[in-house]
PDB file of C-alpha atoms in Angstrom:
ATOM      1  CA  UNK U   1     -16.873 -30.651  67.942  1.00 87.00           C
ATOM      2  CA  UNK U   2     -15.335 -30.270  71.121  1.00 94.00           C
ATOM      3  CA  UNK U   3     -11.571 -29.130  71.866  1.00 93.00           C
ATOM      4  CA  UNK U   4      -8.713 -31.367  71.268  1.00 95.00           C
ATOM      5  CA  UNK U   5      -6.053 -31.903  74.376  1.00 96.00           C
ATOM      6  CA  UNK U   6      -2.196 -31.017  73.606  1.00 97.00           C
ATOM      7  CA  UNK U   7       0.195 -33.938  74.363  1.00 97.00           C
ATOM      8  CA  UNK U   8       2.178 -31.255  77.210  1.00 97.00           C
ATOM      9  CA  UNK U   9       5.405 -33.371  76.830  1.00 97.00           C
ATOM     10  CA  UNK U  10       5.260 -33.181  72.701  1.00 97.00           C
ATOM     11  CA  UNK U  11       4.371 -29.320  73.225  1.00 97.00           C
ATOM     12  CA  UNK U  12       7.346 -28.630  75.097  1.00 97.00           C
ATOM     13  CA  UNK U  13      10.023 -30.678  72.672  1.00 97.00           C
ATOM     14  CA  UNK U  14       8.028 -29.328  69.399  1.00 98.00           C
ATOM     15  CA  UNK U  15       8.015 -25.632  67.918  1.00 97.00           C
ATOM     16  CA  UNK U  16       5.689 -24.134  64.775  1.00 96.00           C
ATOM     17  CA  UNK U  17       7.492 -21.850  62.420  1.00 96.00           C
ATOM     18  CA  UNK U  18       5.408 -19.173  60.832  1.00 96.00           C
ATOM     19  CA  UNK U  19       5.122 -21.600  57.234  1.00 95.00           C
ATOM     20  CA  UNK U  20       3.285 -24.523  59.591  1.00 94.00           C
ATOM     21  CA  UNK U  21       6.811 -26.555  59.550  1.00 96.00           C
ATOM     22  CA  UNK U  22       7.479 -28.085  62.385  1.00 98.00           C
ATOM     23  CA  UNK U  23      11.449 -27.915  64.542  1.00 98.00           C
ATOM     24  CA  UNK U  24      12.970 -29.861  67.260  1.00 98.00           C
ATOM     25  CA  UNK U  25      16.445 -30.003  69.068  1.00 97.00           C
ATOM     26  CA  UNK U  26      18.848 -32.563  68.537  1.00 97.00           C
ATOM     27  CA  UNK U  27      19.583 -35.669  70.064  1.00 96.00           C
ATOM     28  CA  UNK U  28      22.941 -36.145  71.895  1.00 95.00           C
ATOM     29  CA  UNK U  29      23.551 -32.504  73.850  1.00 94.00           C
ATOM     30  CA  UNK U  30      22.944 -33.316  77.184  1.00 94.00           C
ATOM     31  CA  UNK U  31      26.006 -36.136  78.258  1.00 95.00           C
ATOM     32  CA  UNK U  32      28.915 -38.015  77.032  1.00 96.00           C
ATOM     33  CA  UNK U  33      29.473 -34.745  75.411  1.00 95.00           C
ATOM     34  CA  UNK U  34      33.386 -35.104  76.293  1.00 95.00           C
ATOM     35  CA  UNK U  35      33.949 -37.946  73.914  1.00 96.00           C
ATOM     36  CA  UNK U  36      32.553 -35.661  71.307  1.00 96.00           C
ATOM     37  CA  UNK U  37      34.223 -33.229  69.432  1.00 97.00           C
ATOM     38  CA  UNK U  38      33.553 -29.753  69.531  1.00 97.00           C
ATOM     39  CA  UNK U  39      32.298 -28.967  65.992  1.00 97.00           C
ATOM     40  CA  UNK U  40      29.717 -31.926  66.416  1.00 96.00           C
ATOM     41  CA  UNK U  41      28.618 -30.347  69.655  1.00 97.00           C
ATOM     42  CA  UNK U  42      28.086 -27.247  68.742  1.00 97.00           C
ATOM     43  CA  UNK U  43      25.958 -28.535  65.652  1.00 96.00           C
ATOM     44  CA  UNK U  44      24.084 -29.759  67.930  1.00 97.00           C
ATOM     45  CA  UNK U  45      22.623 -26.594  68.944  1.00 96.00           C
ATOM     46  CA  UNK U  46      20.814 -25.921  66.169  1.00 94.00           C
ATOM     47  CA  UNK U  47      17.640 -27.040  66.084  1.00 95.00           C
ATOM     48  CA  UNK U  48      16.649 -29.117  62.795  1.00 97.00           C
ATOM     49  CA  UNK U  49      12.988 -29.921  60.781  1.00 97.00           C
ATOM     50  CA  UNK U  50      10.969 -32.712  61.715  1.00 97.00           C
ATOM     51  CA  UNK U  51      10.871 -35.382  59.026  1.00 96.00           C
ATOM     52  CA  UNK U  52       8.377 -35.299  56.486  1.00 94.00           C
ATOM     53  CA  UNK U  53       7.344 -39.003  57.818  1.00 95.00           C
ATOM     54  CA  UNK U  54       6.711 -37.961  61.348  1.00 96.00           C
ATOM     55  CA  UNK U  55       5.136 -34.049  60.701  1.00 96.00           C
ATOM     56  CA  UNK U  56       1.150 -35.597  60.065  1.00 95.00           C
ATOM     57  CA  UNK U  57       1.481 -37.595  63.201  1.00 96.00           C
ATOM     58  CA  UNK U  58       3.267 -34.648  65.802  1.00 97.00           C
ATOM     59  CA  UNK U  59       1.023 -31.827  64.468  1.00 96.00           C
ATOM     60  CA  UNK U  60      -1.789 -33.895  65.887  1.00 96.00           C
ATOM     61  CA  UNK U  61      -0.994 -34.060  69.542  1.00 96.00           C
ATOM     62  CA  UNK U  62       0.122 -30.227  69.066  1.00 96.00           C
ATOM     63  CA  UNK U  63      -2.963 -28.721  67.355  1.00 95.00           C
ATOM     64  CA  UNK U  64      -3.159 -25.009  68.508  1.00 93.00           C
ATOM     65  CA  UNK U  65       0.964 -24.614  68.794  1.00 89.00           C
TER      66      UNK U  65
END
């Protein structure tokens, strides 16, 4: 069977933890951040677990993350 490409855009916005789950960043960090208070903002930091609906689909395009 022969190798399986990684989707380089998916493999730079997705992580692996050691248990197989997968994490992204939030949305809504990078502008319009002055309208926003600061709590929210710096909850967005933290990065946050993929839904359970979208995990099958993204660990396809990143196979060997």
């Amino acid at each position: 069977m022969p190798k399986v490409k990684t989707n380089r855009s998916a493999a730079k916005r997705f992580n692996k933890t050691g248990s197989g789950a997968i994490t992204r960043s939030k949305a809504g960090k990078n502008h319009f951040t002055g309208k926003k208070a600061s709590k929210s903002i710096r909850n967005l930091r933290k990065g946050t677990l993929v839904s359970s609906a979208d995990e099958k689909r993204i660990s396809k395009i990143i196979p060997y993350k």
